[in-house]
Amino acid sequence: LMFTLSLLLGTTITITSNHWIMAWAGLEINTLSILPLIAKSHHPRAIEAATKYFMTQATASALVLFSSMTNAWHTGQWDITQMTHTTSCLILTSAIAMKLGMVPFHFWFPEVLQGSPIITGLILSTIMKLPPIALLYMTSHSLNPTLLTLMAIMSAALGGWMGLNQTQIRKILAFSSISHLGWMAIIIPFSPKLTMLNFYLYVLMTSAIFLTMNTVKVLKLSTLMTSWTKAPALNTMLLLTLLSLAGLPPLTGFLPKWLIIQELTKQNMAPTAIIISLLSLLGLFFYLRLAYCATITLPPHTTNHMKQWHTYKPTSTLIAISIVMSIMLLPISPMIPTIL
């Protein structure tokens, strides 16, 4: 409880701060409070994941501090929104990419997620991404669009390609997170609010999937095949949530992709929009594979795992709400342009 509260405190400090040192302090509190949650199981892999996480986050925090100090040195400003020095902006972009796990700083993320428990993995994929995205949002007007577009396309490509041959569900979700970050990064110089919308919907869908996996206690594709007998209704909903995360209409996940492609076309970046849309097909393949294993591979099949008993354990309200929202939010799309 203490670590979770300090994690929320760190996130809140970073989001509400106006001064670079406060933002940096919030990021540090965040990093230090998630470490015990990663290493909780005392398994060698968990300890390794915590060490990898600490080293990358410490490097990224040092870079954030360095870029803000360079900016303050040249402009006399510690204000987050006043990032005007070009070199500082480039260093900041790479630091935040390292914090988020975007390509080319993505190597730590799948490993850390694989070594963490499922709920910690959920926190790493959702809440821990909020402070860096908030910093990107606040500095979006001064970032370099070319660099962000390059990183975004590489993230979408690598997140899709590297997720193809994975069998561990947490690693698949890590690569899915990397490709979604590509979609968020590509639009941030042009429409930061659209990035935030994409992030919120991504958090919603990922939470639904992680909580479902936690309920049916599944970590690998081979055990996912036997989970149908455990909770048939939940698995049916998991199928739809996975398709929503892949961005298929008429589900929620289609909404941010649709708006982002529309905005990129307005900015005369139609080729970029086409490339990133085609790269999201790679992600669709492994979501379909997960969905296939969860719902379509019914017994008899040749997996040597024990069948689980069907237990009538009530599904938590949180899962129900997040799954329903992950599937049915597309009709609110006409309302979105009025907010943006």
Tab-separated table of C-alpha atoms in Angstrom:
chain	number	residue	atom	x	y	z
A	1	LEU	CA	0.000	0.000	0.000
A	2	MET	CA	2.789	2.414	0.922
A	3	PHE	CA	4.611	1.852	-2.358
A	4	THR	CA	1.403	2.180	-4.386
A	5	LEU	CA	0.546	5.451	-2.634
A	6	SER	CA	4.036	6.870	-3.205
A	7	LEU	CA	3.767	5.764	-6.850
A	8	LEU	CA	0.532	7.749	-7.225
A	9	LEU	CA	2.172	10.663	-5.387
A	10	GLY	CA	5.151	10.665	-7.793
A	11	THR	CA	2.826	10.549	-10.807
A	12	THR	CA	0.727	13.428	-9.432
A	13	ILE	CA	3.813	15.566	-8.674
A	14	THR	CA	5.138	15.146	-12.228
A	15	ILE	CA	1.801	15.852	-13.900
A	16	THR	CA	1.007	18.957	-11.844
A	17	SER	CA	4.507	20.441	-11.760
A	18	ASN	CA	5.561	23.516	-13.673
A	19	HIS	CA	9.219	23.396	-12.714
A	20	TRP	CA	11.669	20.876	-14.176
A	21	ILE	CA	13.176	19.911	-10.793
A	22	MET	CA	9.707	19.040	-9.424
A	23	ALA	CA	8.941	16.956	-12.504
A	24	TRP	CA	12.262	15.147	-12.104
A	25	ALA	CA	11.595	14.509	-8.386
A	26	GLY	CA	8.197	13.005	-9.262
A	27	LEU	CA	9.821	10.682	-11.816
A	28	GLU	CA	12.392	9.571	-9.218
A	29	ILE	CA	9.712	8.853	-6.573
A	30	ASN	CA	7.881	6.814	-9.208
A	31	THR	CA	10.932	4.753	-10.122
A	32	LEU	CA	11.875	4.016	-6.505
A	33	SER	CA	8.340	3.024	-5.498
A	34	ILE	CA	7.789	0.572	-8.381
A	35	LEU	CA	11.105	-1.290	-7.813
A	36	PRO	CA	9.929	-3.287	-4.740
A	37	LEU	CA	6.708	-4.142	-6.601
A	38	ILE	CA	8.733	-5.624	-9.487
A	39	ALA	CA	11.127	-7.544	-7.234
A	40	LYS	CA	8.365	-8.728	-4.872
A	41	SER	CA	8.555	-12.420	-5.789
A	42	HIS	CA	12.347	-12.720	-5.037
A	43	HIS	CA	12.707	-14.809	-8.183
A	44	PRO	CA	16.063	-14.262	-9.978
A	45	ARG	CA	14.188	-13.075	-13.079
A	46	ALA	CA	12.227	-10.532	-11.019
A	47	ILE	CA	15.420	-9.198	-9.429
A	48	GLU	CA	16.995	-8.966	-12.891
A	49	ALA	CA	13.924	-7.099	-14.192
A	50	ALA	CA	14.091	-4.649	-11.268
A	51	THR	CA	17.802	-4.023	-11.909
A	52	LYS	CA	17.236	-3.427	-15.650
A	53	TYR	CA	14.335	-1.107	-14.865
A	54	PHE	CA	16.356	0.869	-12.324
A	55	MET	CA	19.313	1.348	-14.654
A	56	THR	CA	17.294	2.545	-17.659
A	57	GLN	CA	15.084	4.846	-15.582
A	58	ALA	CA	18.080	6.324	-13.753
A	59	THR	CA	19.788	7.059	-17.099
A	60	ALA	CA	16.598	8.615	-18.483
A	61	SER	CA	16.111	10.758	-15.346
A	62	ALA	CA	19.703	11.980	-15.586
A	63	LEU	CA	19.091	12.937	-19.219
A	64	VAL	CA	15.870	14.797	-18.289
A	65	LEU	CA	17.801	16.720	-15.655
A	66	PHE	CA	20.655	17.392	-18.079
A	67	SER	CA	18.350	18.690	-20.835
A	68	SER	CA	16.442	20.964	-18.443
A	69	MET	CA	19.703	22.326	-16.989
A	70	THR	CA	21.068	23.013	-20.487
A	71	ASN	CA	17.841	24.805	-21.347
A	72	ALA	CA	17.969	26.827	-18.108
A	73	TRP	CA	21.629	27.690	-18.797
A	74	HIS	CA	20.775	29.104	-22.228
A	75	THR	CA	17.395	30.714	-21.551
A	76	GLY	CA	17.259	31.336	-17.789
A	77	GLN	CA	13.922	29.440	-17.674
A	78	TRP	CA	13.062	26.413	-15.520
A	79	ASP	CA	9.472	26.367	-16.796
A	80	ILE	CA	8.492	23.073	-18.472
A	81	THR	CA	6.511	24.762	-21.261
A	82	GLN	CA	9.429	27.076	-22.160
A	83	MET	CA	11.708	24.453	-23.739
A	84	THR	CA	13.232	26.606	-26.500
A	85	HIS	CA	16.824	25.384	-26.790
A	86	THR	CA	17.116	22.934	-29.726
A	87	THR	CA	19.738	20.566	-28.265
A	88	SER	CA	17.825	20.402	-24.965
A	89	CYS	CA	14.695	19.406	-26.867
A	90	LEU	CA	16.503	16.580	-28.670
A	91	ILE	CA	18.014	15.261	-25.413
A	92	LEU	CA	14.620	15.516	-23.724
A	93	THR	CA	12.926	13.579	-26.543
A	94	SER	CA	15.439	10.738	-26.229
A	95	ALA	CA	15.139	10.757	-22.411
A	96	ILE	CA	11.350	10.487	-22.547
A	97	ALA	CA	11.579	7.806	-25.247
A	98	MET	CA	13.847	5.861	-22.870
A	99	LYS	CA	11.357	6.325	-20.014
A	100	LEU	CA	8.472	5.102	-22.183
A	101	GLY	CA	10.351	2.284	-23.908
A	102	MET	CA	10.059	3.627	-27.446
A	103	VAL	CA	12.358	2.396	-30.213
A	104	PRO	CA	15.430	2.645	-30.194
A	105	PHE	CA	15.359	2.538	-26.360
A	106	HIS	CA	12.844	-0.296	-26.135
A	107	PHE	CA	14.994	-3.300	-25.177
A	108	TRP	CA	14.377	-3.085	-21.434
A	109	PHE	CA	10.577	-3.004	-21.577
A	110	PRO	CA	9.642	-6.585	-22.670
A	111	GLU	CA	12.260	-8.052	-20.304
A	112	VAL	CA	11.031	-6.032	-17.316
A	113	LEU	CA	7.387	-6.828	-18.066
A	114	GLN	CA	8.203	-10.538	-18.397
A	115	GLY	CA	9.954	-10.535	-15.001
A	116	SER	CA	7.145	-8.723	-13.153
A	117	PRO	CA	3.897	-10.079	-11.679
A	118	ILE	CA	0.793	-9.390	-13.791
A	119	ILE	CA	-0.577	-6.514	-11.685
A	120	THR	CA	2.856	-4.838	-11.567
A	121	GLY	CA	2.987	-5.333	-15.340
A	122	LEU	CA	-0.341	-3.517	-15.587
A	123	ILE	CA	1.037	-0.614	-13.515
A	124	LEU	CA	4.196	-0.486	-15.682
A	125	SER	CA	2.161	-0.413	-18.897
A	126	THR	CA	-0.356	2.200	-17.755
A	127	ILE	CA	0.291	4.463	-14.734
A	128	MET	CA	4.076	4.546	-15.214
A	129	LYS	CA	3.613	5.787	-18.787
A	130	LEU	CA	1.498	8.758	-17.686
A	131	PRO	CA	4.234	11.124	-16.295
A	132	PRO	CA	6.517	10.884	-19.399
A	133	ILE	CA	3.510	11.323	-21.721
A	134	ALA	CA	2.414	14.340	-19.651
A	135	LEU	CA	5.901	15.835	-20.079
A	136	LEU	CA	5.698	15.216	-23.837
A	137	TYR	CA	2.275	16.883	-23.863
A	138	MET	CA	3.584	19.958	-22.054
A	139	THR	CA	6.625	20.355	-24.322
A	140	SER	CA	4.898	19.207	-27.551
A	141	HIS	CA	5.084	22.622	-29.280
A	142	SER	CA	8.889	22.728	-29.125
A	143	LEU	CA	9.729	19.113	-30.036
A	144	ASN	CA	11.239	18.071	-33.350
A	145	PRO	CA	8.461	16.553	-35.561
A	146	THR	CA	10.917	14.724	-37.869
A	147	LEU	CA	12.618	12.907	-34.986
A	148	LEU	CA	9.273	11.972	-33.412
A	149	THR	CA	7.881	10.699	-36.733
A	150	LEU	CA	10.984	8.556	-37.290
A	151	MET	CA	10.835	7.106	-33.773
A	152	ALA	CA	7.097	6.523	-34.113
A	153	ILE	CA	7.382	4.573	-37.363
A	154	MET	CA	10.276	2.515	-35.969
A	155	SER	CA	8.254	1.794	-32.800
A	156	ALA	CA	5.213	0.692	-34.804
A	157	ALA	CA	7.405	-1.513	-37.028
A	158	LEU	CA	9.526	-3.126	-34.315
A	159	GLY	CA	6.614	-3.486	-31.890
A	160	GLY	CA	4.751	-5.402	-34.594
A	161	TRP	CA	7.649	-7.501	-35.891
A	162	MET	CA	9.127	-8.541	-32.584
A	163	GLY	CA	5.743	-9.496	-31.168
A	164	LEU	CA	5.101	-12.016	-33.940
A	165	ASN	CA	7.019	-15.013	-32.601
A	166	GLN	CA	6.411	-14.519	-28.869
A	167	THR	CA	4.638	-17.127	-26.748
A	168	GLN	CA	4.676	-15.284	-23.416
A	169	ILE	CA	1.591	-13.097	-23.055
A	170	ARG	CA	3.339	-10.375	-21.048
A	171	LYS	CA	5.990	-9.992	-23.766
A	172	ILE	CA	3.280	-9.805	-26.450
A	173	LEU	CA	1.567	-7.050	-24.448
A	174	ALA	CA	4.916	-5.252	-24.063
A	175	PHE	CA	5.451	-5.197	-27.843
A	176	SER	CA	1.839	-4.129	-28.315
A	177	SER	CA	2.565	-1.242	-25.941
A	178	ILE	CA	5.639	-0.232	-28.000
A	179	SER	CA	3.635	-0.135	-31.242
A	180	HIS	CA	0.864	1.907	-29.565
A	181	LEU	CA	3.504	4.379	-28.359
A	182	GLY	CA	4.400	4.823	-32.020
A	183	TRP	CA	0.835	5.953	-32.749
A	184	MET	CA	0.951	8.366	-29.795
A	185	ALA	CA	4.338	9.841	-30.714
A	186	ILE	CA	3.536	10.432	-34.380
A	187	ILE	CA	0.682	12.820	-33.646
A	188	ILE	CA	2.031	14.720	-30.610
A	189	PRO	CA	3.617	17.655	-32.543
A	190	PHE	CA	0.345	18.272	-34.423
A	191	SER	CA	-2.422	17.433	-31.962
A	192	PRO	CA	-1.275	16.703	-28.381
A	193	LYS	CA	-4.863	16.211	-27.151
A	194	LEU	CA	-5.274	13.384	-29.637
A	195	THR	CA	-2.195	11.721	-28.106
A	196	MET	CA	-3.781	11.961	-24.663
A	197	LEU	CA	-7.048	10.502	-25.994
A	198	ASN	CA	-5.114	7.627	-27.576
A	199	PHE	CA	-3.250	7.075	-24.294
A	200	TYR	CA	-6.432	6.984	-22.188
A	201	LEU	CA	-8.114	4.491	-24.520
A	202	TYR	CA	-4.935	2.383	-24.641
A	203	VAL	CA	-4.837	2.321	-20.806
A	204	LEU	CA	-8.484	1.257	-20.737
A	205	MET	CA	-8.030	-1.647	-23.171
A	206	THR	CA	-4.717	-2.827	-21.693
A	207	SER	CA	-6.174	-2.760	-18.170
A	208	ALA	CA	-9.073	-4.913	-19.343
A	209	ILE	CA	-6.661	-7.467	-20.849
A	210	PHE	CA	-4.245	-7.571	-17.893
A	211	LEU	CA	-7.095	-7.902	-15.372
A	212	THR	CA	-8.658	-10.711	-17.414
A	213	MET	CA	-5.308	-12.543	-17.580
A	214	ASN	CA	-4.965	-12.059	-13.827
A	215	THR	CA	-8.441	-13.531	-13.225
A	216	VAL	CA	-7.900	-16.661	-15.328
A	217	LYS	CA	-4.234	-16.868	-14.131
A	218	VAL	CA	-2.732	-17.219	-17.608
A	219	LEU	CA	0.844	-16.290	-18.576
A	220	LYS	CA	1.577	-18.305	-21.745
A	221	LEU	CA	-0.237	-19.022	-25.008
A	222	SER	CA	-0.311	-22.759	-24.254
A	223	THR	CA	-2.161	-22.235	-20.966
A	224	LEU	CA	-4.434	-19.667	-22.602
A	225	MET	CA	-5.794	-22.529	-24.721
A	226	THR	CA	-7.185	-24.259	-21.635
A	227	SER	CA	-8.685	-21.151	-20.047
A	228	TRP	CA	-11.941	-21.339	-22.015
A	229	THR	CA	-13.354	-23.946	-19.629
A	230	LYS	CA	-12.548	-21.686	-16.682
A	231	ALA	CA	-14.492	-18.554	-17.657
A	232	PRO	CA	-16.213	-18.796	-21.058
A	233	ALA	CA	-17.971	-15.405	-20.877
A	234	LEU	CA	-14.799	-13.603	-19.831
A	235	ASN	CA	-12.852	-15.241	-22.659
A	236	THR	CA	-15.473	-14.173	-25.206
A	237	MET	CA	-15.099	-10.610	-23.977
A	238	LEU	CA	-11.310	-10.982	-24.118
A	239	LEU	CA	-11.635	-11.808	-27.830
A	240	LEU	CA	-13.457	-8.516	-28.447
A	241	THR	CA	-11.051	-6.503	-26.273
A	242	LEU	CA	-8.052	-7.894	-28.169
A	243	LEU	CA	-9.647	-6.979	-31.489
A	244	SER	CA	-10.354	-3.524	-30.076
A	245	LEU	CA	-6.681	-3.149	-29.079
A	246	ALA	CA	-5.786	-4.126	-32.650
A	247	GLY	CA	-7.923	-1.186	-33.830
A	248	LEU	CA	-10.701	-2.927	-35.725
A	249	PRO	CA	-13.978	-1.088	-36.320
A	250	PRO	CA	-16.640	-0.969	-34.817
A	251	LEU	CA	-14.728	-1.253	-31.515
A	252	THR	CA	-13.206	1.480	-29.332
A	253	GLY	CA	-9.625	0.917	-30.529
A	254	PHE	CA	-10.547	2.096	-34.017
A	255	LEU	CA	-11.415	5.582	-32.725
A	256	PRO	CA	-7.890	6.959	-31.987
A	257	LYS	CA	-6.411	5.368	-35.129
A	258	TRP	CA	-9.146	6.892	-37.275
A	259	LEU	CA	-8.680	10.378	-35.793
A	260	ILE	CA	-4.863	10.142	-36.026
A	261	ILE	CA	-4.967	9.113	-39.707
A	262	GLN	CA	-7.402	11.972	-40.379
A	263	GLU	CA	-5.121	14.497	-38.621
A	264	LEU	CA	-1.992	13.220	-40.433
A	265	THR	CA	-3.798	13.581	-43.781
A	266	LYS	CA	-4.703	17.175	-42.864
A	267	GLN	CA	-0.998	17.820	-42.170
A	268	ASN	CA	-0.090	16.550	-45.690
A	269	MET	CA	1.461	13.410	-44.218
A	270	ALA	CA	-0.651	10.859	-46.076
A	271	PRO	CA	2.359	8.580	-46.916
A	272	THR	CA	3.289	8.468	-43.204
A	273	ALA	CA	-0.319	7.632	-42.324
A	274	ILE	CA	-0.318	4.800	-44.895
A	275	ILE	CA	2.983	3.381	-43.579
A	276	ILE	CA	1.929	3.397	-39.924
A	277	SER	CA	-1.481	1.898	-40.822
A	278	LEU	CA	0.183	-0.949	-42.704
A	279	LEU	CA	2.569	-1.540	-39.801
A	280	SER	CA	-0.370	-1.896	-37.418
A	281	LEU	CA	-1.374	-4.991	-39.414
A	282	LEU	CA	1.633	-6.754	-37.882
A	283	GLY	CA	0.117	-6.110	-34.469
A	284	LEU	CA	-3.246	-7.362	-35.686
A	285	PHE	CA	-1.625	-10.733	-36.421
A	286	PHE	CA	-0.515	-11.398	-32.856
A	287	TYR	CA	-3.754	-10.044	-31.350
A	288	LEU	CA	-5.630	-12.485	-33.593
A	289	ARG	CA	-3.296	-15.222	-32.431
A	290	LEU	CA	-4.080	-14.426	-28.788
A	291	ALA	CA	-7.795	-14.251	-29.585
A	292	TYR	CA	-7.597	-17.552	-31.470
A	293	CYS	CA	-5.864	-19.294	-28.561
A	294	ALA	CA	-8.298	-17.832	-26.036
A	295	THR	CA	-11.582	-18.652	-27.723
A	296	ILE	CA	-11.356	-20.681	-30.920
A	297	THR	CA	-8.966	-23.456	-29.838
A	298	LEU	CA	-11.520	-25.568	-28.009
A	299	PRO	CA	-10.758	-29.125	-26.855
A	300	PRO	CA	-9.920	-31.707	-27.997
A	301	HIS	CA	-6.510	-30.336	-28.926
A	302	THR	CA	-2.966	-31.508	-28.412
A	303	THR	CA	-1.847	-29.387	-25.474
A	304	ASN	CA	-0.501	-31.298	-22.514
A	305	HIS	CA	-1.831	-28.884	-19.883
A	306	MET	CA	-4.442	-29.943	-17.363
A	307	LYS	CA	-7.991	-28.778	-17.998
A	308	GLN	CA	-9.124	-26.374	-15.322
A	309	TRP	CA	-12.320	-26.723	-13.374
A	310	HIS	CA	-15.038	-24.286	-14.268
A	311	THR	CA	-15.404	-22.229	-11.099
A	312	TYR	CA	-18.199	-19.734	-10.720
A	313	LYS	CA	-16.016	-16.976	-9.394
A	314	PRO	CA	-17.784	-13.653	-9.911
A	315	THR	CA	-15.905	-11.336	-12.271
A	316	SER	CA	-14.987	-8.049	-10.630
A	317	THR	CA	-16.962	-4.952	-11.566
A	318	LEU	CA	-13.755	-3.190	-12.613
A	319	ILE	CA	-13.079	-5.791	-15.335
A	320	ALA	CA	-16.692	-5.622	-16.494
A	321	ILE	CA	-16.655	-1.812	-16.782
A	322	SER	CA	-13.237	-1.657	-18.502
A	323	ILE	CA	-14.181	-4.384	-20.993
A	324	VAL	CA	-17.507	-2.747	-21.879
A	325	MET	CA	-15.774	0.612	-22.385
A	326	SER	CA	-12.991	-1.073	-24.398
A	327	ILE	CA	-15.578	-2.379	-26.830
A	328	MET	CA	-18.381	0.164	-27.060
A	329	LEU	CA	-16.947	3.690	-27.083
A	330	LEU	CA	-16.832	4.203	-30.864
A	331	PRO	CA	-20.277	5.935	-31.047
A	332	ILE	CA	-18.927	8.868	-28.999
A	333	SER	CA	-16.547	9.792	-31.856
A	334	PRO	CA	-18.668	12.698	-33.199
A	335	MET	CA	-18.286	14.314	-29.761
A	336	ILE	CA	-14.464	14.146	-29.823
A	337	PRO	CA	-13.740	17.039	-32.290
A	338	THR	CA	-15.686	19.393	-30.009
A	339	ILE	CA	-13.358	18.493	-27.128
A	340	LEU	CA	-10.102	18.609	-29.120
